[in-house]
Amino acid sequence: MVREEPANKMRWGELDEDDSEDLDFLLPPKQVIGPDASGIKKVIEYKFGDDGNKVKITTTTRIRKLANARLSKRAVERRSWPKFGDAVHEDVGSRLTMVSTEEILLERPRAPGTKADDSKSGGDPLAQMGKGGAVLMVCRTCGKKGDHWTSRCPYKDLAQPSDTFVDKPSTETNAAPGGTKGAYVPPSMRGGVPERSGTDMRRRNEENSVRVTNLSEDTREPDLLELFRPFGSVSRVYVAIDQKTGTSRGFGFVNFVNREDAERAINKLNGYGYDNLILRVEWAAPRAT
DNA sequence: AATGAGCGG
């Protein structure tokens, strides 16, 4: 089989590039009208004749019956739509593939490099839900879904009682001068954070944190959950994993929704034999900052 | 023996 390459054949990438020397740009743009529902198409174009005068050429064609029959009514209808974009000056019917250089702007929830525009949103992320991209916000401080991030949490400052805490006079929580009981106070017993009240205040009880040590190597989080679940609802289980080896480091944490449940678990499971090892179960110290 | 990843707007 022999393939013939006509000498004058342009590759598609070169289209419209070789005739930059002619004066066609002075001519009115080519117009394509139709085809209409009955397949009639008019092409009006202009050329310079040999004498250098402008010549108007009107071509009227009718789409072959066969081709027309294969088009859906909708497709035929679409053909009469006015052209837009780069296609405005194109006889689209003659070129099945359009190479467009039109800029397509992708819509994003937030364009890169822009700052959150509070003036438009009113600072309320909820107001943006549903009209931009999906917004999924879960506050890590109070566990509420949907209206704020951790840093905006109204309880952000309460969660970690500190010397700089001013809303409420601190008492037993801090190493206050004037003498305090030096015993360790479970975070849930400390002041500062409002108690769970009503249905709205779903505090994520990161605070009722129980440390479990002396876990066997192959104890995983599901095992821990299974072990502690009977004492009450567990909000989180965690087994420390060595990032390098992927193996358990032999300790973990269990958070309970209710302090009392945590306490019962500690009392029951501390010293409990599990996988040939004696578990140590006690209140966890607050996580390192 | 040992006190945890991930984190955005």
PDB file of C-alpha atoms (C1' of nucleotides) in Angstrom:
ATOM      1  CA  MET A   1       0.000   0.000   0.000  1.00  0.00           C
ATOM      2  CA  VAL A   2       1.333   3.333  -0.957  1.00  0.00           C
ATOM      3  CA  ARG A   3       0.552   6.436   0.854  1.00  0.00           C
ATOM      4  CA  GLU A   4       0.543   9.572  -1.130  1.00  0.00           C
ATOM      5  CA  GLU A   5       1.385  12.864   0.396  1.00  0.00           C
ATOM      6  CA  PRO A   6       0.328  15.703  -1.830  1.00  0.00           C
ATOM      7  CA  ALA A   7       3.035  18.307  -1.838  1.00  0.00           C
ATOM      8  CA  ASN A   8       0.660  21.087  -0.997  1.00  0.00           C
ATOM      9  CA  LYS A   9      -1.001  19.290   1.843  1.00  0.00           C
ATOM     10  CA  MET A  10      -0.701  21.135   5.055  1.00  0.00           C
ATOM     11  CA  ARG A  11      -0.552  19.450   8.335  1.00  0.00           C
ATOM     12  CA  TRP A  12      -3.267  20.588  10.666  1.00  0.00           C
ATOM     13  CA  GLY A  13      -0.854  22.311  12.971  1.00  0.00           C
ATOM     14  CA  GLU A  14       0.169  24.605  10.191  1.00  0.00           C
ATOM     15  CA  LEU A  15      -3.282  25.611   9.170  1.00  0.00           C
ATOM     16  CA  ASP A  16      -3.768  29.323   8.895  1.00  0.00           C
ATOM     17  CA  GLU A  17      -0.125  29.985   9.431  1.00  0.00           C
ATOM     18  CA  ASP A  18       1.204  29.942   5.942  1.00  0.00           C
ATOM     19  CA  ASP A  19      -1.134  32.485   4.481  1.00  0.00           C
ATOM     20  CA  SER A  20      -0.125  35.247   6.794  1.00  0.00           C
ATOM     21  CA  GLU A  21       1.242  37.189   3.881  1.00  0.00           C
ATOM     22  CA  ASP A  22      -1.974  37.689   2.057  1.00  0.00           C
ATOM     23  CA  LEU A  23      -4.383  40.472   2.657  1.00  0.00           C
ATOM     24  CA  ASP A  24      -7.410  38.417   3.540  1.00  0.00           C
ATOM     25  CA  PHE A  25      -7.643  40.135   6.855  1.00  0.00           C
ATOM     26  CA  LEU A  26      -8.860  43.207   5.014  1.00  0.00           C
ATOM     27  CA  LEU A  27     -11.906  41.324   3.854  1.00  0.00           C
ATOM     28  CA  PRO A  28     -15.165  41.040   5.719  1.00  0.00           C
ATOM     29  CA  PRO A  29     -15.340  37.829   7.695  1.00  0.00           C
ATOM     30  CA  LYS A  30     -16.866  34.776   6.213  1.00  0.00           C
ATOM     31  CA  GLN A  31     -20.457  34.246   7.208  1.00  0.00           C
ATOM     32  CA  VAL A  32     -22.131  30.914   7.578  1.00  0.00           C
ATOM     33  CA  ILE A  33     -25.878  30.830   7.774  1.00  0.00           C
ATOM     34  CA  GLY A  34     -27.628  27.638   8.650  1.00  0.00           C
ATOM     35  CA  PRO A  35     -28.023  24.901   7.885  1.00  0.00           C
ATOM     36  CA  ASP A  36     -31.622  25.256   8.797  1.00  0.00           C
ATOM     37  CA  ALA A  37     -33.986  22.454   9.588  1.00  0.00           C
ATOM     38  CA  SER A  38     -34.293  21.572   5.935  1.00  0.00           C
ATOM     39  CA  GLY A  39     -30.549  21.345   5.510  1.00  0.00           C
ATOM     40  CA  ILE A  40     -29.964  24.541   3.569  1.00  0.00           C
ATOM     41  CA  LYS A  41     -26.710  26.236   4.339  1.00  0.00           C
ATOM     42  CA  LYS A  42     -25.407  29.522   2.997  1.00  0.00           C
ATOM     43  CA  VAL A  43     -21.798  30.566   3.041  1.00  0.00           C
ATOM     44  CA  ILE A  44     -20.904  34.130   2.225  1.00  0.00           C
ATOM     45  CA  GLU A  45     -17.240  34.829   1.811  1.00  0.00           C
ATOM     46  CA  TYR A  46     -15.097  37.438   0.205  1.00  0.00           C
ATOM     47  CA  LYS A  47     -12.009  37.124  -1.887  1.00  0.00           C
ATOM     48  CA  PHE A  48      -9.721  39.265  -3.873  1.00  0.00           C
ATOM     49  CA  GLY A  49     -10.111  38.554  -7.517  1.00  0.00           C
ATOM     50  CA  ASP A  50      -7.218  38.431  -9.948  1.00  0.00           C
ATOM     51  CA  ASP A  51      -7.783  42.083 -10.678  1.00  0.00           C
ATOM     52  CA  GLY A  52      -7.375  42.880  -7.037  1.00  0.00           C
ATOM     53  CA  ASN A  53     -11.034  43.721  -6.550  1.00  0.00           C
ATOM     54  CA  LYS A  54     -13.144  42.391  -3.777  1.00  0.00           C
ATOM     55  CA  VAL A  55     -15.427  39.552  -4.793  1.00  0.00           C
ATOM     56  CA  LYS A  56     -18.354  38.309  -2.834  1.00  0.00           C
ATOM     57  CA  ILE A  57     -19.020  34.600  -3.075  1.00  0.00           C
ATOM     58  CA  THR A  58     -22.246  33.138  -1.865  1.00  0.00           C
ATOM     59  CA  THR A  59     -22.497  29.387  -1.732  1.00  0.00           C
ATOM     60  CA  THR A  60     -25.754  27.656  -0.972  1.00  0.00           C
ATOM     61  CA  THR A  61     -25.639  24.001  -0.210  1.00  0.00           C
ATOM     62  CA  ARG A  62     -28.034  21.415   0.960  1.00  0.00           C
ATOM     63  CA  ILE A  63     -27.003  18.684   3.302  1.00  0.00           C
ATOM     64  CA  ARG A  64     -27.337  15.282   1.769  1.00  0.00           C
ATOM     65  CA  LYS A  65     -30.539  13.607   2.660  1.00  0.00           C
ATOM     66  CA  LEU A  66     -28.752  10.638   4.092  1.00  0.00           C
ATOM     67  CA  ALA A  67     -26.592  12.619   6.442  1.00  0.00           C
ATOM     68  CA  ASN A  68     -29.533  14.670   7.463  1.00  0.00           C
ATOM     69  CA  ALA A  69     -31.568  11.617   8.235  1.00  0.00           C
ATOM     70  CA  ARG A  70     -28.976  10.427  10.649  1.00  0.00           C
ATOM     71  CA  LEU A  71     -29.110  13.583  12.681  1.00  0.00           C
ATOM     72  CA  SER A  72     -31.546  13.910  15.467  1.00  0.00           C
ATOM     73  CA  LYS A  73     -34.001  16.726  15.334  1.00  0.00           C
ATOM     74  CA  ARG A  74     -32.135  18.389  18.138  1.00  0.00           C
ATOM     75  CA  ALA A  75     -28.868  18.109  16.294  1.00  0.00           C
ATOM     76  CA  VAL A  76     -30.324  19.718  13.217  1.00  0.00           C
ATOM     77  CA  GLU A  77     -31.743  22.443  15.341  1.00  0.00           C
ATOM     78  CA  ARG A  78     -28.369  23.042  16.947  1.00  0.00           C
ATOM     79  CA  ARG A  79     -26.888  23.678  13.548  1.00  0.00           C
ATOM     80  CA  SER A  80     -28.862  26.859  13.240  1.00  0.00           C
ATOM     81  CA  TRP A  81     -27.576  28.224  16.491  1.00  0.00           C
ATOM     82  CA  PRO A  82     -25.450  31.292  16.108  1.00  0.00           C
ATOM     83  CA  LYS A  83     -21.783  30.527  16.329  1.00  0.00           C
ATOM     84  CA  PHE A  84     -19.865  31.749  19.294  1.00  0.00           C
ATOM     85  CA  GLY A  85     -16.320  31.912  20.539  1.00  0.00           C
ATOM     86  CA  ASP A  86     -13.641  31.124  18.000  1.00  0.00           C
ATOM     87  CA  ALA A  87     -16.214  29.485  15.801  1.00  0.00           C
ATOM     88  CA  VAL A  88     -17.818  32.820  14.954  1.00  0.00           C
ATOM     89  CA  HIS A  89     -15.733  33.186  11.838  1.00  0.00           C
ATOM     90  CA  GLU A  90     -15.501  29.548  10.979  1.00  0.00           C
ATOM     91  CA  ASP A  91     -17.406  27.368   8.637  1.00  0.00           C
ATOM     92  CA  VAL A  92     -17.704  24.695  11.198  1.00  0.00           C
ATOM     93  CA  GLY A  93     -19.259  22.225   8.836  1.00  0.00           C
ATOM     94  CA  SER A  94     -16.078  22.068   6.846  1.00  0.00           C
ATOM     95  CA  ARG A  95     -13.867  21.350   9.798  1.00  0.00           C
ATOM     96  CA  LEU A  96     -15.055  18.697  12.080  1.00  0.00           C
ATOM     97  CA  THR A  97     -12.309  19.341  14.588  1.00  0.00           C
ATOM     98  CA  MET A  98     -11.956  22.785  16.038  1.00  0.00           C
ATOM     99  CA  VAL A  99      -8.744  23.835  17.646  1.00  0.00           C
ATOM    100  CA  SER A 100      -9.686  26.449  20.134  1.00  0.00           C
ATOM    101  CA  THR A 101      -7.370  28.774  21.906  1.00  0.00           C
ATOM    102  CA  GLU A 102     -10.158  30.152  23.985  1.00  0.00           C
ATOM    103  CA  GLU A 103      -9.313  30.481  27.614  1.00  0.00           C
ATOM    104  CA  ILE A 104     -11.429  28.248  29.795  1.00  0.00           C
ATOM    105  CA  LEU A 105     -11.646  29.437  33.340  1.00  0.00           C
ATOM    106  CA  LEU A 106     -12.180  26.629  35.762  1.00  0.00           C
ATOM    107  CA  GLU A 107     -14.409  27.368  38.650  1.00  0.00           C
ATOM    108  CA  ARG A 108     -12.945  26.573  42.006  1.00  0.00           C
ATOM    109  CA  PRO A 109     -14.275  26.981  45.490  1.00  0.00           C
ATOM    110  CA  ARG A 110     -11.461  29.403  46.001  1.00  0.00           C
ATOM    111  CA  ALA A 111      -8.953  30.586  43.484  1.00  0.00           C
ATOM    112  CA  PRO A 112      -5.371  29.909  44.479  1.00  0.00           C
ATOM    113  CA  GLY A 113      -3.620  32.738  46.179  1.00  0.00           C
ATOM    114  CA  THR A 114      -6.742  34.560  47.158  1.00  0.00           C
ATOM    115  CA  LYS A 115      -7.650  35.177  50.700  1.00  0.00           C
ATOM    116  CA  ALA A 116     -10.979  34.302  52.159  1.00  0.00           C
ATOM    117  CA  ASP A 117     -13.233  37.182  51.389  1.00  0.00           C
ATOM    118  CA  ASP A 118     -15.220  37.812  54.490  1.00  0.00           C
ATOM    119  CA  SER A 119     -16.810  40.938  53.136  1.00  0.00           C
ATOM    120  CA  LYS A 120     -18.703  38.942  50.560  1.00  0.00           C
ATOM    121  CA  SER A 121     -19.547  35.920  52.592  1.00  0.00           C
ATOM    122  CA  GLY A 122     -20.356  37.845  55.687  1.00  0.00           C
ATOM    123  CA  GLY A 123     -17.812  35.670  57.411  1.00  0.00           C
ATOM    124  CA  ASP A 124     -20.291  32.876  57.531  1.00  0.00           C
ATOM    125  CA  PRO A 125     -18.995  29.772  55.819  1.00  0.00           C
ATOM    126  CA  LEU A 126     -22.481  28.329  55.935  1.00  0.00           C
ATOM    127  CA  ALA A 127     -23.574  31.035  53.588  1.00  0.00           C
ATOM    128  CA  GLN A 128     -21.172  29.664  51.029  1.00  0.00           C
ATOM    129  CA  MET A 129     -22.380  26.135  51.220  1.00  0.00           C
ATOM    130  CA  GLY A 130     -24.229  25.005  48.201  1.00  0.00           C
ATOM    131  CA  LYS A 131     -23.096  27.718  45.893  1.00  0.00           C
ATOM    132  CA  GLY A 132     -19.403  27.029  45.643  1.00  0.00           C
ATOM    133  CA  GLY A 133     -17.776  23.668  46.106  1.00  0.00           C
ATOM    134  CA  ALA A 134     -18.726  21.411  48.930  1.00  0.00           C
ATOM    135  CA  VAL A 135     -17.681  22.727  52.298  1.00  0.00           C
ATOM    136  CA  LEU A 136     -16.968  20.250  54.989  1.00  0.00           C
ATOM    137  CA  MET A 137     -15.863  21.691  58.256  1.00  0.00           C
ATOM    138  CA  VAL A 138     -15.543  19.818  61.452  1.00  0.00           C
ATOM    139  CA  CYS A 139     -14.262  21.794  64.354  1.00  0.00           C
ATOM    140  CA  ARG A 140     -11.644  19.836  66.176  1.00  0.00           C
ATOM    141  CA  THR A 141     -12.212  21.632  69.397  1.00  0.00           C
ATOM    142  CA  CYS A 142     -15.896  21.180  69.938  1.00  0.00           C
ATOM    143  CA  GLY A 143     -16.653  18.645  67.266  1.00  0.00           C
ATOM    144  CA  LYS A 144     -19.430  20.674  65.748  1.00  0.00           C
ATOM    145  CA  LYS A 145     -19.903  20.290  62.079  1.00  0.00           C
ATOM    146  CA  GLY A 146     -20.434  22.986  59.587  1.00  0.00           C
ATOM    147  CA  ASP A 147     -20.037  26.476  60.953  1.00  0.00           C
ATOM    148  CA  HIS A 148     -16.473  27.018  62.053  1.00  0.00           C
ATOM    149  CA  TRP A 149     -12.949  25.713  62.099  1.00  0.00           C
ATOM    150  CA  THR A 150     -10.905  25.055  65.164  1.00  0.00           C
ATOM    151  CA  SER A 151      -9.385  28.490  65.293  1.00  0.00           C
ATOM    152  CA  ARG A 152     -12.818  30.116  65.262  1.00  0.00           C
ATOM    153  CA  CYS A 153     -14.260  27.831  67.864  1.00  0.00           C
ATOM    154  CA  PRO A 154     -15.883  29.739  70.698  1.00  0.00           C
ATOM    155  CA  TYR A 155     -14.400  27.191  73.086  1.00  0.00           C
ATOM    156  CA  LYS A 156     -10.961  27.268  71.598  1.00  0.00           C
ATOM    157  CA  ASP A 157      -9.465  29.159  74.506  1.00  0.00           C
ATOM    158  CA  LEU A 158     -11.436  27.286  77.092  1.00  0.00           C
ATOM    159  CA  ALA A 159     -10.255  23.899  76.032  1.00  0.00           C
ATOM    160  CA  GLN A 160      -6.718  24.495  77.201  1.00  0.00           C
ATOM    161  CA  PRO A 161      -6.782  26.281  80.540  1.00  0.00           C
ATOM    162  CA  SER A 162      -3.784  28.512  80.830  1.00  0.00           C
ATOM    163  CA  ASP A 163      -2.367  31.423  82.739  1.00  0.00           C
ATOM    164  CA  THR A 164      -3.593  33.768  80.097  1.00  0.00           C
ATOM    165  CA  PHE A 165      -7.147  32.619  80.515  1.00  0.00           C
ATOM    166  CA  VAL A 166      -9.073  35.615  81.746  1.00  0.00           C
ATOM    167  CA  ASP A 167     -12.777  34.997  81.284  1.00  0.00           C
ATOM    168  CA  LYS A 168     -12.986  33.152  84.527  1.00  0.00           C
ATOM    169  CA  PRO A 169     -10.795  33.357  87.575  1.00  0.00           C
ATOM    170  CA  SER A 170      -8.708  30.259  87.651  1.00  0.00           C
ATOM    171  CA  THR A 171      -8.613  28.250  90.820  1.00  0.00           C
ATOM    172  CA  GLU A 172      -7.420  24.729  91.231  1.00  0.00           C
ATOM    173  CA  THR A 173      -6.504  24.312  87.605  1.00  0.00           C
ATOM    174  CA  ASN A 174      -3.269  26.200  87.562  1.00  0.00           C
ATOM    175  CA  ALA A 175      -0.274  26.027  89.757  1.00  0.00           C
ATOM    176  CA  ALA A 176      -1.673  28.962  91.610  1.00  0.00           C
ATOM    177  CA  PRO A 177       0.308  30.501  94.390  1.00  0.00           C
ATOM    178  CA  GLY A 178      -1.493  30.172  97.663  1.00  0.00           C
ATOM    179  CA  GLY A 179      -1.432  26.424  97.793  1.00  0.00           C
ATOM    180  CA  THR A 180      -3.442  23.913  95.847  1.00  0.00           C
ATOM    181  CA  LYS A 181      -3.861  20.203  95.965  1.00  0.00           C
ATOM    182  CA  GLY A 182      -1.009  19.009  93.844  1.00  0.00           C
ATOM    183  CA  ALA A 183      -2.751  15.858  92.711  1.00  0.00           C
ATOM    184  CA  TYR A 184      -3.350  15.261  89.065  1.00  0.00           C
ATOM    185  CA  VAL A 185      -6.757  16.461  88.008  1.00  0.00           C
ATOM    186  CA  PRO A 186      -8.340  14.823  85.008  1.00  0.00           C
ATOM    187  CA  PRO A 187      -8.931  17.386  82.321  1.00  0.00           C
ATOM    188  CA  SER A 188     -12.642  16.842  82.476  1.00  0.00           C
ATOM    189  CA  MET A 189     -12.606  17.884  86.105  1.00  0.00           C
ATOM    190  CA  ARG A 190     -10.886  21.154  85.386  1.00  0.00           C
ATOM    191  CA  GLY A 191     -12.775  24.364  85.093  1.00  0.00           C
ATOM    192  CA  GLY A 192     -13.013  26.432  82.011  1.00  0.00           C
ATOM    193  CA  VAL A 193     -14.908  24.243  79.611  1.00  0.00           C
ATOM    194  CA  PRO A 194     -18.658  24.359  79.895  1.00  0.00           C
ATOM    195  CA  GLU A 195     -20.258  21.071  80.749  1.00  0.00           C
ATOM    196  CA  ARG A 196     -22.135  19.222  78.123  1.00  0.00           C
ATOM    197  CA  SER A 197     -25.475  20.889  78.120  1.00  0.00           C
ATOM    198  CA  GLY A 198     -28.521  20.402  76.000  1.00  0.00           C
ATOM    199  CA  THR A 199     -28.292  18.704  72.647  1.00  0.00           C
ATOM    200  CA  ASP A 200     -26.339  21.360  70.864  1.00  0.00           C
ATOM    201  CA  MET A 201     -23.161  21.223  72.871  1.00  0.00           C
ATOM    202  CA  ARG A 202     -21.525  18.147  71.481  1.00  0.00           C
ATOM    203  CA  ARG A 203     -18.081  18.611  72.891  1.00  0.00           C
ATOM    204  CA  ARG A 204     -15.615  16.227  71.468  1.00  0.00           C
ATOM    205  CA  ASN A 205     -14.370  14.707  74.654  1.00  0.00           C
ATOM    206  CA  GLU A 206     -10.777  14.600  73.765  1.00  0.00           C
ATOM    207  CA  GLU A 207     -10.391  15.350  77.412  1.00  0.00           C
ATOM    208  CA  ASN A 208     -11.653  12.099  78.861  1.00  0.00           C
ATOM    209  CA  SER A 209      -8.516  10.529  77.634  1.00  0.00           C
ATOM    210  CA  VAL A 210      -7.293   7.224  78.929  1.00  0.00           C
ATOM    211  CA  ARG A 211      -3.818   5.980  78.298  1.00  0.00           C
ATOM    212  CA  VAL A 212      -3.323   2.298  77.739  1.00  0.00           C
ATOM    213  CA  THR A 213       0.192   0.905  77.913  1.00  0.00           C
ATOM    214  CA  ASN A 214       1.723  -2.508  77.676  1.00  0.00           C
ATOM    215  CA  LEU A 215      -0.323  -3.429  74.685  1.00  0.00           C
ATOM    216  CA  SER A 216       0.865  -6.399  72.740  1.00  0.00           C
ATOM    217  CA  GLU A 217       2.500  -5.716  69.430  1.00  0.00           C
ATOM    218  CA  ASP A 218      -0.465  -6.794  67.401  1.00  0.00           C
ATOM    219  CA  THR A 219      -3.172  -4.936  69.249  1.00  0.00           C
ATOM    220  CA  ARG A 220      -4.854  -2.571  66.852  1.00  0.00           C
ATOM    221  CA  GLU A 221      -7.428   0.140  67.293  1.00  0.00           C
ATOM    222  CA  PRO A 222     -10.399  -2.126  66.628  1.00  0.00           C
ATOM    223  CA  ASP A 223      -9.171  -4.392  69.403  1.00  0.00           C
ATOM    224  CA  LEU A 224      -8.920  -1.473  71.749  1.00  0.00           C
ATOM    225  CA  LEU A 225     -12.404  -0.365  70.866  1.00  0.00           C
ATOM    226  CA  GLU A 226     -13.731  -3.840  71.485  1.00  0.00           C
ATOM    227  CA  LEU A 227     -12.041  -3.855  74.855  1.00  0.00           C
ATOM    228  CA  PHE A 228     -13.255  -0.480  76.065  1.00  0.00           C
ATOM    229  CA  ARG A 229     -16.596  -0.198  74.355  1.00  0.00           C
ATOM    230  CA  PRO A 230     -18.486  -2.100  77.084  1.00  0.00           C
ATOM    231  CA  PHE A 231     -17.849   0.713  79.561  1.00  0.00           C
ATOM    232  CA  GLY A 232     -19.588   3.402  77.569  1.00  0.00           C
ATOM    233  CA  SER A 233     -19.468   5.265  74.320  1.00  0.00           C
ATOM    234  CA  VAL A 234     -15.958   5.698  73.057  1.00  0.00           C
ATOM    235  CA  SER A 235     -15.277   8.765  70.964  1.00  0.00           C
ATOM    236  CA  ARG A 236     -11.857   7.768  69.785  1.00  0.00           C
ATOM    237  CA  VAL A 237      -9.281   5.031  69.954  1.00  0.00           C
ATOM    238  CA  TYR A 238      -5.702   5.461  68.977  1.00  0.00           C
ATOM    239  CA  VAL A 239      -2.764   3.095  68.906  1.00  0.00           C
ATOM    240  CA  ALA A 240       0.651   4.688  68.554  1.00  0.00           C
ATOM    241  CA  ILE A 241       2.347   3.344  65.474  1.00  0.00           C
ATOM    242  CA  ASP A 242       6.023   3.538  64.708  1.00  0.00           C
ATOM    243  CA  GLN A 243       6.106   5.435  61.460  1.00  0.00           C
ATOM    244  CA  LYS A 244       9.222   3.679  60.287  1.00  0.00           C
ATOM    245  CA  THR A 245       8.301   0.094  60.955  1.00  0.00           C
ATOM    246  CA  GLY A 246       4.553   0.425  60.919  1.00  0.00           C
ATOM    247  CA  THR A 247       4.383  -1.614  64.091  1.00  0.00           C
ATOM    248  CA  SER A 248       2.608  -0.746  67.272  1.00  0.00           C
ATOM    249  CA  ARG A 249       4.578   1.096  69.899  1.00  0.00           C
ATOM    250  CA  GLY A 250       2.661  -0.747  72.553  1.00  0.00           C
ATOM    251  CA  PHE A 251       0.523   2.045  73.869  1.00  0.00           C
ATOM    252  CA  GLY A 252      -2.556   3.890  72.887  1.00  0.00           C
ATOM    253  CA  PHE A 253      -5.373   6.147  73.964  1.00  0.00           C
ATOM    254  CA  VAL A 254      -9.064   5.758  74.394  1.00  0.00           C
ATOM    255  CA  ASN A 255     -11.392   8.706  74.728  1.00  0.00           C
ATOM    256  CA  PHE A 256     -14.740   8.379  76.354  1.00  0.00           C
ATOM    257  CA  VAL A 257     -17.729  10.582  75.900  1.00  0.00           C
ATOM    258  CA  ASN A 258     -18.477  10.386  79.606  1.00  0.00           C
ATOM    259  CA  ARG A 259     -15.920  10.765  82.309  1.00  0.00           C
ATOM    260  CA  GLU A 260     -17.602   8.201  84.542  1.00  0.00           C
ATOM    261  CA  ASP A 261     -17.306   5.557  81.880  1.00  0.00           C
ATOM    262  CA  ALA A 262     -13.629   6.287  81.496  1.00  0.00           C
ATOM    263  CA  GLU A 263     -13.188   5.983  85.202  1.00  0.00           C
ATOM    264  CA  ARG A 264     -14.929   2.635  85.322  1.00  0.00           C
ATOM    265  CA  ALA A 265     -12.822   1.391  82.460  1.00  0.00           C
ATOM    266  CA  ILE A 266      -9.683   2.442  84.262  1.00  0.00           C
ATOM    267  CA  ASN A 267     -10.755   0.673  87.405  1.00  0.00           C
ATOM    268  CA  LYS A 268     -11.678  -2.511  85.622  1.00  0.00           C
ATOM    269  CA  LEU A 269      -8.997  -2.771  82.989  1.00  0.00           C
ATOM    270  CA  ASN A 270      -5.925  -1.530  84.760  1.00  0.00           C
ATOM    271  CA  GLY A 271      -3.944  -4.672  85.527  1.00  0.00           C
ATOM    272  CA  TYR A 272      -6.127  -6.713  83.227  1.00  0.00           C
ATOM    273  CA  GLY A 273      -4.425  -9.522  81.374  1.00  0.00           C
ATOM    274  CA  TYR A 274      -4.705  -9.063  77.656  1.00  0.00           C
ATOM    275  CA  ASP A 275      -2.757 -11.025  75.077  1.00  0.00           C
ATOM    276  CA  ASN A 276      -0.408 -12.399  77.756  1.00  0.00           C
ATOM    277  CA  LEU A 277       0.397  -8.909  78.942  1.00  0.00           C
ATOM    278  CA  ILE A 278      -0.783  -6.927  81.921  1.00  0.00           C
ATOM    279  CA  LEU A 279      -2.394  -3.738  80.753  1.00  0.00           C
ATOM    280  CA  ARG A 280      -1.784  -0.450  82.396  1.00  0.00           C
ATOM    281  CA  VAL A 281      -4.809   1.791  82.112  1.00  0.00           C
ATOM    282  CA  GLU A 282      -4.867   5.264  83.609  1.00  0.00           C
ATOM    283  CA  TRP A 283      -5.819   8.835  82.939  1.00  0.00           C
ATOM    284  CA  ALA A 284      -3.774  10.309  80.156  1.00  0.00           C
ATOM    285  CA  ALA A 285      -1.892  13.485  80.748  1.00  0.00           C
ATOM    286  CA  PRO A 286      -2.917  16.280  78.423  1.00  0.00           C
ATOM    287  CA  ARG A 287      -1.388  15.918  75.069  1.00  0.00           C
ATOM    288  CA  ALA A 288       1.854  17.727  74.440  1.00  0.00           C
ATOM    289  CA  THR A 289       1.489  20.979  72.632  1.00  0.00           C
TER     290      THR A 289
ATOM    291  C1'  DA B   1       9.403   1.770  78.930  1.00  0.00           C
ATOM    292  C1'  DA B   2       6.187   4.456  76.756  1.00  0.00           C
ATOM    293  C1'  DT B   3       1.799  10.501  76.458  1.00  0.00           C
ATOM    294  C1'  DG B   4      -1.247  10.453  69.859  1.00  0.00           C
ATOM    295  C1'  DA B   5      -1.644  12.550  63.639  1.00  0.00           C
ATOM    296  C1'  DG B   6      -3.535  16.024  61.548  1.00  0.00           C
ATOM    297  C1'  DC B   7      -5.021  20.998  60.133  1.00  0.00           C
ATOM    298  C1'  DG B   8      -8.050  22.740  56.616  1.00  0.00           C
ATOM    299  C1'  DG B   9     -10.232  28.595  56.433  1.00  0.00           C
TER     300       DG B   9
END
